[in-house]
Amino acid sequence: MQSFPGQVNTATSATGQTPGSVSIRFDPLYVRTLPGGLKVAQIILNFIGFICIITTDVSTSRGNWFNTVAMIGFWSSGVLLAFYLFHIIEKFYKIPWLKIEFVYCAIETFFYLLAASLVAAHAYISEALGAAAFFGFAAMCLYGFDCWLKFKALKSGEYAQGQPPSSKPVSTVGSPAGY
């Protein structure tokens, strides 16, 4: 008859990183990825559109609206780019970054549609307004494409950056001593 083992060795080890242990570090390679390149292009288009409106002699509420949309896009995309470059998104993985970016890109796409259309309607007044409309529509397309990418990522269950650290311990049971 076999008796109950006298001793069982158990070991518990955590796999991966513990929550919040992701280090904040500068990663310049992010700008070479599709999302990173989109953010850089969005920032550039926002800035160029803003400059086009500023250089025109005509001051209208349409131009002011365009500049508001451009500066919101410039600063928001700039902050998001910095968060990705320094892996802040990965550090604070519990925040639903993809949902936030999806909503942000959708709103920015719609606002650029309105702003660029309003400026384009008065492009006959100044060539700078026509140029601003062009860069506004280009920015609208980039934000729309980025919105679509975020939607796809949300549906497939991806994470905004990296993988969340695993804090689930894995237990292993060793053989009893003497067997």
mmCIF file with all atom_site columns, C-alpha atoms in Angstrom:
data_model
loop_
_atom_site.group_PDB
_atom_site.id
_atom_site.type_symbol
_atom_site.label_atom_id
_atom_site.label_alt_id
_atom_site.label_comp_id
_atom_site.label_asym_id
_atom_site.label_entity_id
_atom_site.label_seq_id
_atom_site.pdbx_PDB_ins_code
_atom_site.Cartn_x
_atom_site.Cartn_y
_atom_site.Cartn_z
_atom_site.occupancy
_atom_site.B_iso_or_equiv
_atom_site.pdbx_formal_charge
_atom_site.auth_seq_id
_atom_site.auth_comp_id
_atom_site.auth_asym_id
_atom_site.auth_atom_id
_atom_site.pdbx_PDB_model_num
ATOM 1   C CA . MET A 1 1   ? 0.000   0.000  0.000   1.00 0.00 ? 1   MET A CA 1
ATOM 2   C CA . GLN A 1 2   ? 1.326   3.392  -0.897  1.00 0.00 ? 2   GLN A CA 1
ATOM 3   C CA . SER A 1 3   ? 1.357   6.060  1.781   1.00 0.00 ? 3   SER A CA 1
ATOM 4   C CA . PHE A 1 4   ? 0.856   9.798  1.464   1.00 0.00 ? 4   PHE A CA 1
ATOM 5   C CA . PRO A 1 5   ? 4.161   11.481 0.556   1.00 0.00 ? 5   PRO A CA 1
ATOM 6   C CA . GLY A 1 6   ? 6.014   12.949 3.461   1.00 0.00 ? 6   GLY A CA 1
ATOM 7   C CA . GLN A 1 7   ? 7.213   16.087 1.749   1.00 0.00 ? 7   GLN A CA 1
ATOM 8   C CA . VAL A 1 8   ? 6.185   18.069 -1.322  1.00 0.00 ? 8   VAL A CA 1
ATOM 9   C CA . ASN A 1 9   ? 8.340   20.802 -2.785  1.00 0.00 ? 9   ASN A CA 1
ATOM 10  C CA . THR A 1 10  ? 6.394   23.759 -4.131  1.00 0.00 ? 10  THR A CA 1
ATOM 11  C CA . ALA A 1 11  ? 7.747   26.803 -5.891  1.00 0.00 ? 11  ALA A CA 1
ATOM 12  C CA . THR A 1 12  ? 5.951   29.904 -7.033  1.00 0.00 ? 12  THR A CA 1
ATOM 13  C CA . SER A 1 13  ? 7.486   32.199 -9.588  1.00 0.00 ? 13  SER A CA 1
ATOM 14  C CA . ALA A 1 14  ? 6.132   35.255 -11.327 1.00 0.00 ? 14  ALA A CA 1
ATOM 15  C CA . THR A 1 15  ? 6.363   35.271 -15.066 1.00 0.00 ? 15  THR A CA 1
ATOM 16  C CA . GLY A 1 16  ? 7.210   38.435 -16.939 1.00 0.00 ? 16  GLY A CA 1
ATOM 17  C CA . GLN A 1 17  ? 7.258   41.785 -15.242 1.00 0.00 ? 17  GLN A CA 1
ATOM 18  C CA . THR A 1 18  ? 5.214   42.905 -12.307 1.00 0.00 ? 18  THR A CA 1
ATOM 19  C CA . PRO A 1 19  ? 2.647   45.629 -12.930 1.00 0.00 ? 19  PRO A CA 1
ATOM 20  C CA . GLY A 1 20  ? 4.200   49.069 -13.171 1.00 0.00 ? 20  GLY A CA 1
ATOM 21  C CA . SER A 1 21  ? 7.752   47.730 -13.522 1.00 0.00 ? 21  SER A CA 1
ATOM 22  C CA . VAL A 1 22  ? 8.101   48.786 -17.170 1.00 0.00 ? 22  VAL A CA 1
ATOM 23  C CA . SER A 1 23  ? 10.861  51.338 -17.334 1.00 0.00 ? 23  SER A CA 1
ATOM 24  C CA . ILE A 1 24  ? 10.416  54.736 -18.929 1.00 0.00 ? 24  ILE A CA 1
ATOM 25  C CA . ARG A 1 25  ? 13.036  54.932 -21.633 1.00 0.00 ? 25  ARG A CA 1
ATOM 26  C CA . PHE A 1 26  ? 13.592  56.800 -24.886 1.00 0.00 ? 26  PHE A CA 1
ATOM 27  C CA . ASP A 1 27  ? 12.963  54.679 -27.980 1.00 0.00 ? 27  ASP A CA 1
ATOM 28  C CA . PRO A 1 28  ? 13.604  56.680 -31.179 1.00 0.00 ? 28  PRO A CA 1
ATOM 29  C CA . LEU A 1 29  ? 12.729  53.665 -33.343 1.00 0.00 ? 29  LEU A CA 1
ATOM 30  C CA . TYR A 1 30  ? 9.014   54.274 -32.696 1.00 0.00 ? 30  TYR A CA 1
ATOM 31  C CA . VAL A 1 31  ? 8.943   56.972 -35.388 1.00 0.00 ? 31  VAL A CA 1
ATOM 32  C CA . ARG A 1 32  ? 9.901   54.306 -37.950 1.00 0.00 ? 32  ARG A CA 1
ATOM 33  C CA . THR A 1 33  ? 6.710   52.357 -37.266 1.00 0.00 ? 33  THR A CA 1
ATOM 34  C CA . LEU A 1 34  ? 3.465   53.094 -39.108 1.00 0.00 ? 34  LEU A CA 1
ATOM 35  C CA . PRO A 1 35  ? 1.713   54.660 -36.074 1.00 0.00 ? 35  PRO A CA 1
ATOM 36  C CA . GLY A 1 36  ? 4.834   56.689 -35.239 1.00 0.00 ? 36  GLY A CA 1
ATOM 37  C CA . GLY A 1 37  ? 5.213   57.931 -38.805 1.00 0.00 ? 37  GLY A CA 1
ATOM 38  C CA . LEU A 1 38  ? 1.527   58.870 -38.895 1.00 0.00 ? 38  LEU A CA 1
ATOM 39  C CA . LYS A 1 39  ? 1.904   60.950 -35.740 1.00 0.00 ? 39  LYS A CA 1
ATOM 40  C CA . VAL A 1 40  ? 4.963   62.756 -37.111 1.00 0.00 ? 40  VAL A CA 1
ATOM 41  C CA . ALA A 1 41  ? 3.156   63.454 -40.412 1.00 0.00 ? 41  ALA A CA 1
ATOM 42  C CA . GLN A 1 42  ? 0.071   64.676 -38.532 1.00 0.00 ? 42  GLN A CA 1
ATOM 43  C CA . ILE A 1 43  ? 2.179   67.064 -36.475 1.00 0.00 ? 43  ILE A CA 1
ATOM 44  C CA . ILE A 1 44  ? 3.857   68.436 -39.616 1.00 0.00 ? 44  ILE A CA 1
ATOM 45  C CA . LEU A 1 45  ? 0.555   68.891 -41.482 1.00 0.00 ? 45  LEU A CA 1
ATOM 46  C CA . ASN A 1 46  ? -1.040  70.565 -38.463 1.00 0.00 ? 46  ASN A CA 1
ATOM 47  C CA . PHE A 1 47  ? 1.838   73.011 -38.233 1.00 0.00 ? 47  PHE A CA 1
ATOM 48  C CA . ILE A 1 48  ? 1.950   73.793 -41.959 1.00 0.00 ? 48  ILE A CA 1
ATOM 49  C CA . GLY A 1 49  ? -1.824  74.375 -42.058 1.00 0.00 ? 49  GLY A CA 1
ATOM 50  C CA . PHE A 1 50  ? -1.530  76.672 -39.055 1.00 0.00 ? 50  PHE A CA 1
ATOM 51  C CA . ILE A 1 51  ? 1.255   78.662 -40.756 1.00 0.00 ? 51  ILE A CA 1
ATOM 52  C CA . CYS A 1 52  ? -0.825  78.976 -43.949 1.00 0.00 ? 52  CYS A CA 1
ATOM 53  C CA . ILE A 1 53  ? -3.709  80.558 -42.049 1.00 0.00 ? 53  ILE A CA 1
ATOM 54  C CA . ILE A 1 54  ? -1.389  82.857 -40.114 1.00 0.00 ? 54  ILE A CA 1
ATOM 55  C CA . THR A 1 55  ? 0.226   84.183 -43.311 1.00 0.00 ? 55  THR A CA 1
ATOM 56  C CA . THR A 1 56  ? -3.049  85.223 -44.875 1.00 0.00 ? 56  THR A CA 1
ATOM 57  C CA . ASP A 1 57  ? -4.145  88.845 -44.582 1.00 0.00 ? 57  ASP A CA 1
ATOM 58  C CA . VAL A 1 58  ? -7.752  87.783 -44.118 1.00 0.00 ? 58  VAL A CA 1
ATOM 59  C CA . SER A 1 59  ? -8.833  87.192 -40.537 1.00 0.00 ? 59  SER A CA 1
ATOM 60  C CA . THR A 1 60  ? -12.076 85.240 -40.385 1.00 0.00 ? 60  THR A CA 1
ATOM 61  C CA . SER A 1 61  ? -13.830 82.991 -37.934 1.00 0.00 ? 61  SER A CA 1
ATOM 62  C CA . ARG A 1 62  ? -13.221 80.194 -40.436 1.00 0.00 ? 62  ARG A CA 1
ATOM 63  C CA . GLY A 1 63  ? -9.490  80.716 -40.202 1.00 0.00 ? 63  GLY A CA 1
ATOM 64  C CA . ASN A 1 64  ? -9.663  80.888 -36.423 1.00 0.00 ? 64  ASN A CA 1
ATOM 65  C CA . TRP A 1 65  ? -11.609 77.598 -36.344 1.00 0.00 ? 65  TRP A CA 1
ATOM 66  C CA . PHE A 1 66  ? -9.029  75.996 -38.635 1.00 0.00 ? 66  PHE A CA 1
ATOM 67  C CA . ASN A 1 67  ? -6.194  77.170 -36.379 1.00 0.00 ? 67  ASN A CA 1
ATOM 68  C CA . THR A 1 68  ? -8.002  75.860 -33.307 1.00 0.00 ? 68  THR A CA 1
ATOM 69  C CA . VAL A 1 69  ? -8.351  72.420 -34.927 1.00 0.00 ? 69  VAL A CA 1
ATOM 70  C CA . ALA A 1 70  ? -4.738  72.531 -36.130 1.00 0.00 ? 70  ALA A CA 1
ATOM 71  C CA . MET A 1 71  ? -3.335  73.445 -32.721 1.00 0.00 ? 71  MET A CA 1
ATOM 72  C CA . ILE A 1 72  ? -5.436  70.857 -30.892 1.00 0.00 ? 72  ILE A CA 1
ATOM 73  C CA . GLY A 1 73  ? -4.116  68.279 -33.343 1.00 0.00 ? 73  GLY A CA 1
ATOM 74  C CA . PHE A 1 74  ? -0.545  69.570 -33.112 1.00 0.00 ? 74  PHE A CA 1
ATOM 75  C CA . TRP A 1 75  ? -0.336  69.482 -29.332 1.00 0.00 ? 75  TRP A CA 1
ATOM 76  C CA . SER A 1 76  ? -2.380  66.326 -28.790 1.00 0.00 ? 76  SER A CA 1
ATOM 77  C CA . SER A 1 77  ? -0.444  64.353 -31.396 1.00 0.00 ? 77  SER A CA 1
ATOM 78  C CA . GLY A 1 78  ? 2.808   65.764 -30.016 1.00 0.00 ? 78  GLY A CA 1
ATOM 79  C CA . VAL A 1 79  ? 1.993   64.649 -26.481 1.00 0.00 ? 79  VAL A CA 1
ATOM 80  C CA . LEU A 1 80  ? 0.926   61.198 -27.696 1.00 0.00 ? 80  LEU A CA 1
ATOM 81  C CA . LEU A 1 81  ? 4.131   60.903 -29.724 1.00 0.00 ? 81  LEU A CA 1
ATOM 82  C CA . ALA A 1 82  ? 6.182   61.774 -26.636 1.00 0.00 ? 82  ALA A CA 1
ATOM 83  C CA . PHE A 1 83  ? 4.234   59.207 -24.585 1.00 0.00 ? 83  PHE A CA 1
ATOM 84  C CA . TYR A 1 84  ? 5.020   56.508 -27.142 1.00 0.00 ? 84  TYR A CA 1
ATOM 85  C CA . LEU A 1 85  ? 8.657   57.542 -27.550 1.00 0.00 ? 85  LEU A CA 1
ATOM 86  C CA . PHE A 1 86  ? 9.236   57.257 -23.798 1.00 0.00 ? 86  PHE A CA 1
ATOM 87  C CA . HIS A 1 87  ? 7.041   54.136 -23.316 1.00 0.00 ? 87  HIS A CA 1
ATOM 88  C CA . ILE A 1 88  ? 4.687   55.965 -20.971 1.00 0.00 ? 88  ILE A CA 1
ATOM 89  C CA . ILE A 1 89  ? 1.796   54.270 -22.792 1.00 0.00 ? 89  ILE A CA 1
ATOM 90  C CA . GLU A 1 90  ? 3.309   50.891 -21.917 1.00 0.00 ? 90  GLU A CA 1
ATOM 91  C CA . LYS A 1 91  ? 3.953   51.900 -18.307 1.00 0.00 ? 91  LYS A CA 1
ATOM 92  C CA . PHE A 1 92  ? 0.319   52.937 -17.734 1.00 0.00 ? 92  PHE A CA 1
ATOM 93  C CA . TYR A 1 93  ? -1.199  50.013 -19.624 1.00 0.00 ? 93  TYR A CA 1
ATOM 94  C CA . LYS A 1 94  ? -4.434  50.026 -17.582 1.00 0.00 ? 94  LYS A CA 1
ATOM 95  C CA . ILE A 1 95  ? -5.545  53.254 -19.272 1.00 0.00 ? 95  ILE A CA 1
ATOM 96  C CA . PRO A 1 96  ? -7.542  52.369 -22.424 1.00 0.00 ? 96  PRO A CA 1
ATOM 97  C CA . TRP A 1 97  ? -5.136  54.181 -24.754 1.00 0.00 ? 97  TRP A CA 1
ATOM 98  C CA . LEU A 1 98  ? -6.480  52.653 -27.965 1.00 0.00 ? 98  LEU A CA 1
ATOM 99  C CA . LYS A 1 99  ? -10.031 53.740 -27.163 1.00 0.00 ? 99  LYS A CA 1
ATOM 100 C CA . ILE A 1 100 ? -8.853  57.226 -26.255 1.00 0.00 ? 100 ILE A CA 1
ATOM 101 C CA . GLU A 1 101 ? -6.843  57.514 -29.471 1.00 0.00 ? 101 GLU A CA 1
ATOM 102 C CA . PHE A 1 102 ? -9.692  56.085 -31.548 1.00 0.00 ? 102 PHE A CA 1
ATOM 103 C CA . VAL A 1 103 ? -12.120 58.718 -30.239 1.00 0.00 ? 103 VAL A CA 1
ATOM 104 C CA . TYR A 1 104 ? -9.497  61.467 -30.566 1.00 0.00 ? 104 TYR A CA 1
ATOM 105 C CA . CYS A 1 105 ? -8.696  60.529 -34.186 1.00 0.00 ? 105 CYS A CA 1
ATOM 106 C CA . ALA A 1 106 ? -12.407 60.300 -35.081 1.00 0.00 ? 106 ALA A CA 1
ATOM 107 C CA . ILE A 1 107 ? -13.102 63.748 -33.625 1.00 0.00 ? 107 ILE A CA 1
ATOM 108 C CA . GLU A 1 108 ? -10.030 65.265 -35.256 1.00 0.00 ? 108 GLU A CA 1
ATOM 109 C CA . THR A 1 109 ? -11.050 63.739 -38.613 1.00 0.00 ? 109 THR A CA 1
ATOM 110 C CA . PHE A 1 110 ? -14.520 65.267 -38.372 1.00 0.00 ? 110 PHE A CA 1
ATOM 111 C CA . PHE A 1 111 ? -13.210 68.656 -37.191 1.00 0.00 ? 111 PHE A CA 1
ATOM 112 C CA . TYR A 1 112 ? -10.693 68.770 -40.048 1.00 0.00 ? 112 TYR A CA 1
ATOM 113 C CA . LEU A 1 113 ? -13.440 67.916 -42.532 1.00 0.00 ? 113 LEU A CA 1
ATOM 114 C CA . LEU A 1 114 ? -15.392 70.943 -41.303 1.00 0.00 ? 114 LEU A CA 1
ATOM 115 C CA . ALA A 1 115 ? -12.420 73.288 -40.951 1.00 0.00 ? 115 ALA A CA 1
ATOM 116 C CA . ALA A 1 116 ? -10.818 72.461 -44.294 1.00 0.00 ? 116 ALA A CA 1
ATOM 117 C CA . SER A 1 117 ? -14.176 72.683 -46.083 1.00 0.00 ? 117 SER A CA 1
ATOM 118 C CA . LEU A 1 118 ? -14.904 76.095 -44.579 1.00 0.00 ? 118 LEU A CA 1
ATOM 119 C CA . VAL A 1 119 ? -11.468 77.404 -45.526 1.00 0.00 ? 119 VAL A CA 1
ATOM 120 C CA . ALA A 1 120 ? -11.662 75.862 -49.010 1.00 0.00 ? 120 ALA A CA 1
ATOM 121 C CA . ALA A 1 121 ? -14.974 77.658 -49.616 1.00 0.00 ? 121 ALA A CA 1
ATOM 122 C CA . HIS A 1 122 ? -13.117 80.971 -49.258 1.00 0.00 ? 122 HIS A CA 1
ATOM 123 C CA . ALA A 1 123 ? -9.912  79.966 -51.041 1.00 0.00 ? 123 ALA A CA 1
ATOM 124 C CA . TYR A 1 124 ? -10.695 82.528 -53.767 1.00 0.00 ? 124 TYR A CA 1
ATOM 125 C CA . ILE A 1 125 ? -9.849  85.293 -51.257 1.00 0.00 ? 125 ILE A CA 1
ATOM 126 C CA . SER A 1 126 ? -6.289  84.150 -50.660 1.00 0.00 ? 126 SER A CA 1
ATOM 127 C CA . GLU A 1 127 ? -3.961  81.455 -51.965 1.00 0.00 ? 127 GLU A CA 1
ATOM 128 C CA . ALA A 1 128 ? -2.880  80.786 -48.391 1.00 0.00 ? 128 ALA A CA 1
ATOM 129 C CA . LEU A 1 129 ? -6.434  79.700 -47.575 1.00 0.00 ? 129 LEU A CA 1
ATOM 130 C CA . GLY A 1 130 ? -6.331  77.254 -50.482 1.00 0.00 ? 130 GLY A CA 1
ATOM 131 C CA . ALA A 1 131 ? -3.022  75.864 -49.250 1.00 0.00 ? 131 ALA A CA 1
ATOM 132 C CA . ALA A 1 132 ? -4.399  75.569 -45.717 1.00 0.00 ? 132 ALA A CA 1
ATOM 133 C CA . ALA A 1 133 ? -7.423  73.690 -47.075 1.00 0.00 ? 133 ALA A CA 1
ATOM 134 C CA . PHE A 1 134 ? -5.122  71.275 -48.912 1.00 0.00 ? 134 PHE A CA 1
ATOM 135 C CA . PHE A 1 135 ? -3.066  70.553 -45.785 1.00 0.00 ? 135 PHE A CA 1
ATOM 136 C CA . GLY A 1 136 ? -6.259  70.321 -43.735 1.00 0.00 ? 136 GLY A CA 1
ATOM 137 C CA . PHE A 1 137 ? -7.726  67.679 -46.040 1.00 0.00 ? 137 PHE A CA 1
ATOM 138 C CA . ALA A 1 138 ? -4.408  65.813 -46.001 1.00 0.00 ? 138 ALA A CA 1
ATOM 139 C CA . ALA A 1 139 ? -4.399  65.873 -42.187 1.00 0.00 ? 139 ALA A CA 1
ATOM 140 C CA . MET A 1 140 ? -8.038  64.716 -42.221 1.00 0.00 ? 140 MET A CA 1
ATOM 141 C CA . CYS A 1 141 ? -7.026  61.696 -44.328 1.00 0.00 ? 141 CYS A CA 1
ATOM 142 C CA . LEU A 1 142 ? -4.165  60.828 -41.977 1.00 0.00 ? 142 LEU A CA 1
ATOM 143 C CA . TYR A 1 143 ? -6.354  61.106 -38.889 1.00 0.00 ? 143 TYR A CA 1
ATOM 144 C CA . GLY A 1 144 ? -9.026  59.011 -40.607 1.00 0.00 ? 144 GLY A CA 1
ATOM 145 C CA . PHE A 1 145 ? -6.499  56.314 -41.497 1.00 0.00 ? 145 PHE A CA 1
ATOM 146 C CA . ASP A 1 146 ? -5.129  56.381 -37.938 1.00 0.00 ? 146 ASP A CA 1
ATOM 147 C CA . CYS A 1 147 ? -8.697  56.070 -36.626 1.00 0.00 ? 147 CYS A CA 1
ATOM 148 C CA . TRP A 1 148 ? -9.240  53.011 -38.822 1.00 0.00 ? 148 TRP A CA 1
ATOM 149 C CA . LEU A 1 149 ? -5.992  51.446 -37.545 1.00 0.00 ? 149 LEU A CA 1
ATOM 150 C CA . LYS A 1 150 ? -7.059  52.044 -33.945 1.00 0.00 ? 150 LYS A CA 1
ATOM 151 C CA . PHE A 1 151 ? -10.453 50.492 -34.670 1.00 0.00 ? 151 PHE A CA 1
ATOM 152 C CA . LYS A 1 152 ? -8.813  47.382 -36.124 1.00 0.00 ? 152 LYS A CA 1
ATOM 153 C CA . ALA A 1 153 ? -6.471  47.144 -33.138 1.00 0.00 ? 153 ALA A CA 1
ATOM 154 C CA . LEU A 1 154 ? -9.381  47.442 -30.709 1.00 0.00 ? 154 LEU A CA 1
ATOM 155 C CA . LYS A 1 155 ? -11.340 44.717 -32.488 1.00 0.00 ? 155 LYS A CA 1
ATOM 156 C CA . SER A 1 156 ? -8.382  42.335 -32.504 1.00 0.00 ? 156 SER A CA 1
ATOM 157 C CA . GLY A 1 157 ? -7.648  42.922 -28.812 1.00 0.00 ? 157 GLY A CA 1
ATOM 158 C CA . GLU A 1 158 ? -4.211  44.449 -29.292 1.00 0.00 ? 158 GLU A CA 1
ATOM 159 C CA . TYR A 1 159 ? -2.489  46.670 -26.772 1.00 0.00 ? 159 TYR A CA 1
ATOM 160 C CA . ALA A 1 160 ? -1.439  50.220 -27.552 1.00 0.00 ? 160 ALA A CA 1
ATOM 161 C CA . GLN A 1 161 ? 2.246   49.501 -26.922 1.00 0.00 ? 161 GLN A CA 1
ATOM 162 C CA . GLY A 1 162 ? 3.964   46.318 -25.852 1.00 0.00 ? 162 GLY A CA 1
ATOM 163 C CA . GLN A 1 163 ? 2.248   43.683 -23.743 1.00 0.00 ? 163 GLN A CA 1
ATOM 164 C CA . PRO A 1 164 ? 0.875   44.294 -20.275 1.00 0.00 ? 164 PRO A CA 1
ATOM 165 C CA . PRO A 1 165 ? 3.079   42.788 -17.589 1.00 0.00 ? 165 PRO A CA 1
ATOM 166 C CA . SER A 1 166 ? 1.927   39.473 -16.207 1.00 0.00 ? 166 SER A CA 1
ATOM 167 C CA . SER A 1 167 ? 1.407   39.351 -12.469 1.00 0.00 ? 167 SER A CA 1
ATOM 168 C CA . LYS A 1 168 ? -0.244  35.933 -12.437 1.00 0.00 ? 168 LYS A CA 1
ATOM 169 C CA . PRO A 1 169 ? 2.016   33.538 -10.509 1.00 0.00 ? 169 PRO A CA 1
ATOM 170 C CA . VAL A 1 170 ? 2.723   30.095 -11.842 1.00 0.00 ? 170 VAL A CA 1
ATOM 171 C CA . SER A 1 171 ? 2.942   27.287 -9.285  1.00 0.00 ? 171 SER A CA 1
ATOM 172 C CA . THR A 1 172 ? 4.941   24.143 -9.830  1.00 0.00 ? 172 THR A CA 1
ATOM 173 C CA . VAL A 1 173 ? 4.857   21.066 -7.640  1.00 0.00 ? 173 VAL A CA 1
ATOM 174 C CA . GLY A 1 174 ? 8.011   18.996 -7.307  1.00 0.00 ? 174 GLY A CA 1
ATOM 175 C CA . SER A 1 175 ? 8.227   15.294 -6.577  1.00 0.00 ? 175 SER A CA 1
ATOM 176 C CA . PRO A 1 176 ? 8.266   14.139 -2.947  1.00 0.00 ? 176 PRO A CA 1
ATOM 177 C CA . ALA A 1 177 ? 11.663  13.602 -1.407  1.00 0.00 ? 177 ALA A CA 1
ATOM 178 C CA . GLY A 1 178 ? 12.928  10.081 -1.785  1.00 0.00 ? 178 GLY A CA 1
ATOM 179 C CA . TYR A 1 179 ? 10.779  9.045  -4.735  1.00 0.00 ? 179 TYR A CA 1
#
